[in-house]
XYZ file of N, CA, C and O in Angstrom:
592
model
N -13.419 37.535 -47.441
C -13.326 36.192 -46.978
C -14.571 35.874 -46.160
O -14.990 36.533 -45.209
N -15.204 34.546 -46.773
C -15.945 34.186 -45.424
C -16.389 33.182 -44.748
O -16.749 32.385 -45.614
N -16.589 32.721 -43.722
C -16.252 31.810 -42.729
C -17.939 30.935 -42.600
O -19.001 31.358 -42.142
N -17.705 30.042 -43.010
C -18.214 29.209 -42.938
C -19.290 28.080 -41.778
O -18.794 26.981 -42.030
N -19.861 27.948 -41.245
C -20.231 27.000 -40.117
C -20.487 25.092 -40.613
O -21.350 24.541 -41.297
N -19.578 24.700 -40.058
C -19.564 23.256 -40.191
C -20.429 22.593 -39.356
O -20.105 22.720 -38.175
N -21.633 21.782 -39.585
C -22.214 20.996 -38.529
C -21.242 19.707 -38.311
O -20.788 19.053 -39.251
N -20.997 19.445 -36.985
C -20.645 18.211 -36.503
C -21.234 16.856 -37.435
O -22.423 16.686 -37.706
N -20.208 16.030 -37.809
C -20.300 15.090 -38.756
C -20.776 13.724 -37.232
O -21.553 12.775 -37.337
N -20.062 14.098 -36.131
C -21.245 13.123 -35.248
C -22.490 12.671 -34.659
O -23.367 13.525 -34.789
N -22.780 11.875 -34.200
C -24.560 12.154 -34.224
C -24.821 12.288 -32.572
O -25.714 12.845 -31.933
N -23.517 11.446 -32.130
C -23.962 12.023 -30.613
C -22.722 12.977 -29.942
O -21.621 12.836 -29.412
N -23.428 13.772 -30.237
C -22.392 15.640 -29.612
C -22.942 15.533 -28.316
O -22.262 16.331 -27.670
N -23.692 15.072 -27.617
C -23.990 15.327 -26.269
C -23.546 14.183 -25.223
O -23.271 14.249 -24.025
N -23.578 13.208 -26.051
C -22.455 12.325 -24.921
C -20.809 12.075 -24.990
O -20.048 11.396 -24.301
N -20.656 12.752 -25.893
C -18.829 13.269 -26.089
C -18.923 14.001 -25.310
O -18.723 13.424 -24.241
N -19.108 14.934 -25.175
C -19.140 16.067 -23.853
C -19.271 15.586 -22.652
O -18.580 16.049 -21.745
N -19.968 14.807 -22.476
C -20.153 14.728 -20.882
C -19.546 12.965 -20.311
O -19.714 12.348 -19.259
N -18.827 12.644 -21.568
C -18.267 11.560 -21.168
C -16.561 12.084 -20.541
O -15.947 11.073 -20.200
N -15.988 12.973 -20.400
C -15.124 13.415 -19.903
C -15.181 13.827 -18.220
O -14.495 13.668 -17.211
N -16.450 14.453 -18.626
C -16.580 15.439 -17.636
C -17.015 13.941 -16.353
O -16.316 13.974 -15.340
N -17.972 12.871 -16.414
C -18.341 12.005 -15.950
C -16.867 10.841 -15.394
O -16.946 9.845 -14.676
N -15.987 11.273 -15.860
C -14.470 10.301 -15.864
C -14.012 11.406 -15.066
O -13.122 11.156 -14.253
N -14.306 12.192 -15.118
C -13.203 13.280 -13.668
C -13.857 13.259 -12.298
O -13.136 13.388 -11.309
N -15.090 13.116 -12.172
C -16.484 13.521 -11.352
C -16.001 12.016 -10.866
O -15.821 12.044 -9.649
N -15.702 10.553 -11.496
C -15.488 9.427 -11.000
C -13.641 9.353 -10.379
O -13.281 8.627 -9.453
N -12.887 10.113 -11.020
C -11.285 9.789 -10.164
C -11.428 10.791 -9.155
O -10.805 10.493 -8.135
N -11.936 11.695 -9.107
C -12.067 12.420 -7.880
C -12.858 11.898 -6.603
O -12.342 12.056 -5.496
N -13.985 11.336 -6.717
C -14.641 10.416 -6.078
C -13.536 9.051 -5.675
O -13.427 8.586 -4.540
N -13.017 8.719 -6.511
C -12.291 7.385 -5.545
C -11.386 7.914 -5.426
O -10.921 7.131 -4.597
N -10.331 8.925 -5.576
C -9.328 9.721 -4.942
C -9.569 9.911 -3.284
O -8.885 9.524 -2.336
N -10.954 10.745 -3.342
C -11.389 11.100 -1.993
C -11.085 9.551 -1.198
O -10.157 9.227 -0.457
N -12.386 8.693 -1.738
C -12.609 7.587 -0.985
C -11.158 7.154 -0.577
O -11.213 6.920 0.630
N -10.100 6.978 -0.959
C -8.833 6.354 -0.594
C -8.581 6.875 0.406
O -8.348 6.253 1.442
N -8.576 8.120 0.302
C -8.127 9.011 1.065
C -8.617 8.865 2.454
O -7.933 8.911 3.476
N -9.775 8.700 2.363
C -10.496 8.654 4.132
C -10.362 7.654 4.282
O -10.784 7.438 5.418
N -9.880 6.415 3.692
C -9.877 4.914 4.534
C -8.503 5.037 4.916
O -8.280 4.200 5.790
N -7.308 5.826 4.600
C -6.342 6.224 4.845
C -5.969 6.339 6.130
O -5.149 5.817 6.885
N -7.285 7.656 6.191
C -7.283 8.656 7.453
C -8.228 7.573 8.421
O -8.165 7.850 9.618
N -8.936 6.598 8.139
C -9.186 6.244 8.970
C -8.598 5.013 10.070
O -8.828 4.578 11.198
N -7.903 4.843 9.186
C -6.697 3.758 9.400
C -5.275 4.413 10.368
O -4.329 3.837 10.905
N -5.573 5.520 10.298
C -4.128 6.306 10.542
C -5.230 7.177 12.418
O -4.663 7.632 13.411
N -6.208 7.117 12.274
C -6.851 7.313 13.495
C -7.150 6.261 14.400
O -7.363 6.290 15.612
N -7.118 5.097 13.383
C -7.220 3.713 14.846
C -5.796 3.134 15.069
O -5.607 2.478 16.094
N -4.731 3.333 14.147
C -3.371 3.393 15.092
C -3.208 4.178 16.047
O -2.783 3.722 17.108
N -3.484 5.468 15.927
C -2.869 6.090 17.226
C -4.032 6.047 18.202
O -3.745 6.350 19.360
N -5.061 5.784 17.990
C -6.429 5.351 19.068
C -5.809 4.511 19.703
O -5.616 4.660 20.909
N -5.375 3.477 19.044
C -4.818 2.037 19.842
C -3.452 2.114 20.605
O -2.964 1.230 21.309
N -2.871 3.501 20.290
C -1.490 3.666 21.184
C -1.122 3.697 22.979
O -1.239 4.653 23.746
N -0.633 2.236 23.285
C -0.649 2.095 24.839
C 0.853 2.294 24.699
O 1.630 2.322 23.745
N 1.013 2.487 26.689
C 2.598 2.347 26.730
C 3.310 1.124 26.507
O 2.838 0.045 26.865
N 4.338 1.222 25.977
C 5.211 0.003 25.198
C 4.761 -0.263 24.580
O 4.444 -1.445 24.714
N 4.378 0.239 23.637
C 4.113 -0.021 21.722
C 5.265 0.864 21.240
O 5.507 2.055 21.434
N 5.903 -0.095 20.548
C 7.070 0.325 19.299
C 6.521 0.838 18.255
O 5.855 0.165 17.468
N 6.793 2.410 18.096
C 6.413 2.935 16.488
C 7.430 3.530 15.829
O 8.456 4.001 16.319
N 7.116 3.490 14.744
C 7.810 4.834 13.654
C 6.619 5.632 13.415
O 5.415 5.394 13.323
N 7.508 6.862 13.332
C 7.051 8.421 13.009
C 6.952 9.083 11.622
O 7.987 9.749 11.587
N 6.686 9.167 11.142
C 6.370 9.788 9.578
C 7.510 10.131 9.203
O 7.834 10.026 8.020
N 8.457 10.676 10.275
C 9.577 11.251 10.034
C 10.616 10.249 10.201
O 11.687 10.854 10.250
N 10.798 8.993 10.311
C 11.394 7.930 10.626
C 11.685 7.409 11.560
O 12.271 6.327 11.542
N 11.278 8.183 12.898
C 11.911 7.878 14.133
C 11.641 6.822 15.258
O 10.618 7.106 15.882
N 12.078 6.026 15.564
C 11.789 4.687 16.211
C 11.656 5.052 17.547
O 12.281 6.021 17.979
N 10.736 4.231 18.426
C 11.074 4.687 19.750
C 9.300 3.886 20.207
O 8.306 3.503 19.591
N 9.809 3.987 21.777
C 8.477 3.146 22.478
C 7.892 4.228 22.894
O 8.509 5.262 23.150
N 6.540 4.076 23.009
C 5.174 4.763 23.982
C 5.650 4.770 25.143
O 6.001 3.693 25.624
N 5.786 5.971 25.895
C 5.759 6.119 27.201
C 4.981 6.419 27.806
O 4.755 5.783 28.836
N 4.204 7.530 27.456
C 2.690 8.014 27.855
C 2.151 9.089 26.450
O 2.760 9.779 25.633
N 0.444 8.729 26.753
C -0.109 9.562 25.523
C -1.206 10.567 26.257
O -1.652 10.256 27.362
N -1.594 11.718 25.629
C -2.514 12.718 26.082
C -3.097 12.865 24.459
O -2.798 12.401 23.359
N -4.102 13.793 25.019
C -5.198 14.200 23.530
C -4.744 14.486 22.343
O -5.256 14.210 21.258
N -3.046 15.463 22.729
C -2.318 15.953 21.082
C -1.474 15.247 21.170
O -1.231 14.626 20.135
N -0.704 14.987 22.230
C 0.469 14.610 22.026
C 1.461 13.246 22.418
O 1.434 13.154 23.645
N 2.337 12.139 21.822
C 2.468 11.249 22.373
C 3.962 11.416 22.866
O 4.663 12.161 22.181
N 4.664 10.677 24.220
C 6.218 10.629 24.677
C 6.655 9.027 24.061
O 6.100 7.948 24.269
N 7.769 9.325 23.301
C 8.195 8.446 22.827
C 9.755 9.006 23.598
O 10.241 10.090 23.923
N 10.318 6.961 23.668
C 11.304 7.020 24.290
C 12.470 6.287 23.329
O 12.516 5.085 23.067
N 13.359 7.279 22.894
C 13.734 7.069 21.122
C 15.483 6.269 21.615
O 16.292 5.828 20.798
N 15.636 6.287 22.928
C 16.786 5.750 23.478
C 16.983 5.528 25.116
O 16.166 6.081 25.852
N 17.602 5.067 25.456
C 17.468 5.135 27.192
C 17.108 6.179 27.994
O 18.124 6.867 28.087
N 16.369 6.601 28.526
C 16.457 7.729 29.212
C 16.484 8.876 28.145
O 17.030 9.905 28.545
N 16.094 8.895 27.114
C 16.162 10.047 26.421
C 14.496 10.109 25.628
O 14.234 9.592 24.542
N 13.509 10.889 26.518
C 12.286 10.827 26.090
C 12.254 12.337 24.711
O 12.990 13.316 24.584
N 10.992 11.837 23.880
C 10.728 13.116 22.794
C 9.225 13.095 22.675
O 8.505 12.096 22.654
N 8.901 14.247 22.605
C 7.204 14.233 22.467
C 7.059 14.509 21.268
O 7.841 15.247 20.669
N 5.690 13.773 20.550
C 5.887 13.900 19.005
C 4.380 14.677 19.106
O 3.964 15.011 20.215
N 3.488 14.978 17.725
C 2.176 14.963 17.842
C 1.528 13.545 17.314
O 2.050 12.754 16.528
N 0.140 13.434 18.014
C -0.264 12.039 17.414
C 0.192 11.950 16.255
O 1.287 11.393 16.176
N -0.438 12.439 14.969
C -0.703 12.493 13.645
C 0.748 12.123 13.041
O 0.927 11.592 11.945
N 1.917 12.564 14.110
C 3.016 11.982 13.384
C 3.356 10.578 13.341
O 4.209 10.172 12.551
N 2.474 9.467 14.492
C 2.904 8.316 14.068
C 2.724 7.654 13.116
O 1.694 8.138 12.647
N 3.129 6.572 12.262
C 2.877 6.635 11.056
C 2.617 4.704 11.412
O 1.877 4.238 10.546
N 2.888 4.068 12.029
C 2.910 2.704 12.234
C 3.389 2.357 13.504
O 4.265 2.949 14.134
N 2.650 1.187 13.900
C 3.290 0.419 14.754
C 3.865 -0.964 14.827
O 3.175 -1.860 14.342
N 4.662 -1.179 15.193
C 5.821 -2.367 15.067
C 5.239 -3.426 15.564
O 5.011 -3.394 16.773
N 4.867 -4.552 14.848
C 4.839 -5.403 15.832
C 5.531 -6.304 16.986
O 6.675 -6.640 16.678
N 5.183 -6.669 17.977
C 5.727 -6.882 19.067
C 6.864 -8.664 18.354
O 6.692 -9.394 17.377
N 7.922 -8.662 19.491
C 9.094 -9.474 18.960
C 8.296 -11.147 19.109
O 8.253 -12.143 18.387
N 7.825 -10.828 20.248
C 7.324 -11.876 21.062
C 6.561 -12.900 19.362
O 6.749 -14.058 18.990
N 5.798 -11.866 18.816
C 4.484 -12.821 17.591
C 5.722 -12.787 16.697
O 5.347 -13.631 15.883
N 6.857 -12.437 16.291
C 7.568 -12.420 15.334
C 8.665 -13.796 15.341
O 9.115 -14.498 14.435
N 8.877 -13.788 17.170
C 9.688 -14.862 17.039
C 8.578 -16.450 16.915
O 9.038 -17.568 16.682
N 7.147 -16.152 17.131
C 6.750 -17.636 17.083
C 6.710 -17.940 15.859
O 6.531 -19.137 15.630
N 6.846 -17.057 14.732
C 6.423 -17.450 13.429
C 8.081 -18.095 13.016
O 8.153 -18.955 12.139
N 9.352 -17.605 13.718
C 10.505 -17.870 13.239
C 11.143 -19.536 13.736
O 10.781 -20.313 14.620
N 11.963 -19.584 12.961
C 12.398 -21.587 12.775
C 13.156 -20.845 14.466
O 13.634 -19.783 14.865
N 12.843 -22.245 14.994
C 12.974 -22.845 16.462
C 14.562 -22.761 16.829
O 15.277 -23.401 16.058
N 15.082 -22.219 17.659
C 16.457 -22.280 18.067
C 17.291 -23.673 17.728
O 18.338 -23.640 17.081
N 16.795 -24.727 18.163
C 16.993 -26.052 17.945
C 17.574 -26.717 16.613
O 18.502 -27.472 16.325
N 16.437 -25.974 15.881
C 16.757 -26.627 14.629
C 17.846 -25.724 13.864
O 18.863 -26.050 13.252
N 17.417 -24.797 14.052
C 18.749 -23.985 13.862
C 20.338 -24.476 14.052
O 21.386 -24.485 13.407
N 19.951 -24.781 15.041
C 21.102 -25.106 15.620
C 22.119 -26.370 14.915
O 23.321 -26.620 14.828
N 20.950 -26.905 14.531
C 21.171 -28.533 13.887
C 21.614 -28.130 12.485
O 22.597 -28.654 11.961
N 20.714 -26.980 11.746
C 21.454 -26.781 10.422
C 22.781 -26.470 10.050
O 23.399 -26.609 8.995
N 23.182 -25.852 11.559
C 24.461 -24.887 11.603
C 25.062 -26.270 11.819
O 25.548 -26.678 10.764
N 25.211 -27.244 12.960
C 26.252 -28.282 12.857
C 26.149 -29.233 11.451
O 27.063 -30.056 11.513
N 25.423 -29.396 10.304
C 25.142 -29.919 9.490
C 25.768 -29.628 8.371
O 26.183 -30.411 7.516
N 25.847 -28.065 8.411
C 26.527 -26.778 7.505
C 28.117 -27.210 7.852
O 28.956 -27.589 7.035
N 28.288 -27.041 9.336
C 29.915 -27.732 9.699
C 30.776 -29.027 9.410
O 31.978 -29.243 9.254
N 29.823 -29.661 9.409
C 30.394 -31.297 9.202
C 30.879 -30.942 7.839
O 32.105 -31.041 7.791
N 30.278 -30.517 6.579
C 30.565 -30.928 5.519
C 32.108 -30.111 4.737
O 32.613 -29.035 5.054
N 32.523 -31.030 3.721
C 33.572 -30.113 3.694
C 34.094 -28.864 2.970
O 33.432 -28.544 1.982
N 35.202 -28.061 3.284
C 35.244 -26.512 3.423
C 35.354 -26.355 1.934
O 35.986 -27.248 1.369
N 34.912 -25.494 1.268
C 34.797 -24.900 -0.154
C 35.913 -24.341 -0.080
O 36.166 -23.498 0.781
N 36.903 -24.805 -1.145
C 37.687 -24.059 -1.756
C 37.666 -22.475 -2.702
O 37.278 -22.562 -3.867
N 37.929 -21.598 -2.367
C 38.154 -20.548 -3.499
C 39.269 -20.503 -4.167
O 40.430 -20.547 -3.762
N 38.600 -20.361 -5.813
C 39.486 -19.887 -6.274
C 40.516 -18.686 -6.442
O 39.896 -17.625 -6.501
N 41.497 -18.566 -6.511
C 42.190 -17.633 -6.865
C 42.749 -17.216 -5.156
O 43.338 -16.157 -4.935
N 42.421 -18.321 -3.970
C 42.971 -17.555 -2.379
C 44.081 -18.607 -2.009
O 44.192 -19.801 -2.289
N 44.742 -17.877 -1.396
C 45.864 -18.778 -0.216
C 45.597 -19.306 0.256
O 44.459 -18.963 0.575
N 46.012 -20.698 0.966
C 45.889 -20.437 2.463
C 47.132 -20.381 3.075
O 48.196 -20.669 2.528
N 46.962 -19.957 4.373
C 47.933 -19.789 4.758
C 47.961 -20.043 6.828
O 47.827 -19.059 7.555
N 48.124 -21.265 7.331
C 48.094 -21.463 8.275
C 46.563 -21.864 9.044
O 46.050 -21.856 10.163
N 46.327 -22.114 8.028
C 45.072 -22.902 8.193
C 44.080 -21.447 7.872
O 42.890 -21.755 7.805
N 44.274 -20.328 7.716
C 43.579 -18.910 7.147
C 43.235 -18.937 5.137
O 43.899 -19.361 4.192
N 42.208 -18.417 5.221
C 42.227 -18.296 3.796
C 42.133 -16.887 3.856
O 41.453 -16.186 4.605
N 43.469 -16.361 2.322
C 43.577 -15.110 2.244
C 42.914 -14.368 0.984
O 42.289 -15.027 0.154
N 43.045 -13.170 0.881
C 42.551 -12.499 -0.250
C 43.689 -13.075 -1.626
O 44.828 -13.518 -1.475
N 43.025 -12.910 -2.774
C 44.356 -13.154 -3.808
C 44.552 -11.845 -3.994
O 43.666 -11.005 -3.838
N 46.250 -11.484 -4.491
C 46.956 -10.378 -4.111
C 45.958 -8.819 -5.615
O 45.678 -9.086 -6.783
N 45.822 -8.039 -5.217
C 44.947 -7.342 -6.064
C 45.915 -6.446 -7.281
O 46.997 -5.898 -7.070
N 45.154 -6.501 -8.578
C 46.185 -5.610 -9.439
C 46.185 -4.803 -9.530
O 45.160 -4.159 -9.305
N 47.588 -4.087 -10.018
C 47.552 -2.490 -9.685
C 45.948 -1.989 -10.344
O 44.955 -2.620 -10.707
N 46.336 -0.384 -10.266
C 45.018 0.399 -11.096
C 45.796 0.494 -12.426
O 46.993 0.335 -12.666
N 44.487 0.879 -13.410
C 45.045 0.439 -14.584
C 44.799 2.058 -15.800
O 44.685 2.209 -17.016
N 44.818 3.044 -14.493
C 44.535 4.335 -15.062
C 45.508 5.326 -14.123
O 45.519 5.206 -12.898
N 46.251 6.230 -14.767
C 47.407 7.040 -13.931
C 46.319 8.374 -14.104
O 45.377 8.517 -14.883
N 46.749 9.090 -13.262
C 46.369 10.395 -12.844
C 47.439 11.346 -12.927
O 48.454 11.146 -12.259
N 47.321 12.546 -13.804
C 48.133 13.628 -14.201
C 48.114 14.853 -13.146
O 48.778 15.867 -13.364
């Protein structure tokens, strides 16, 4: 028997080859890059950690800044019940209620939707009682599978 050598029926054998190799050399490169804007993002949160900042912990845990040192931060995860985490475990910080409530609809008007919501009249359900001015559940049917 004997074995033959086939020349490549393509004409460019040298940029098949290195068009692979040039596509790994590029997801590894923006892999990295993600990666450090990550890390750099995750170093100016806890840079920026004062007392009374609300965070979560990588590990889920809620709780305020009490005091911070070089490794380590005191978070106060309930009254009187302090826990020291390491920086690297905070994972976010909460923003404060204060910017959350200016963005939210005004007590007032609120207020006005809710008497607006009241005036109009009460929706009937189908299939309920009432019963003394209460609306009840309608009565439920048995199960419709026995157990041996």
């Amino acid at each position: 028997m004997q074995l033959l050598a086939v020349p490549l029926a393509s004409g460019g054998g040298g940029i098949t080859l290195l068009l692979p190799l040039i596509l790994i050399v590029g997801m590894i490169w923006f892999m990295s890059r993600t990666q450090r804007k990550q890390r750099e993002r995750q170093q100016q949160t806890v840079a920026a950690l004062r007392p009374g900042t609300k965070v979560i912990t990588t590990s889920g845990l809620v709780g305020i800044v009490e005091e911070t040192d070089d490794e380590y931060v005191t978070l106060e995860i309930s009254e009187g019940v302090l826990v020291q985490v390491v920086k690297a475990a905070v994972g976010r910080v909460i923003p404060d209620e204060d910017a959350a409530d200016e963005s939210a609809v005004p007590v007032e008007a609120a207020d006005e939707a809710a008497d607006e919501a009241a005036d109009k009249d009460p929706v009937d359900v189908p299939g309920a009682s009432k019963t003394d001015g209460k609306v009840q559940d309608a009565p439920k049917l048995p199960p419709t599978h026995t157990e041996n």
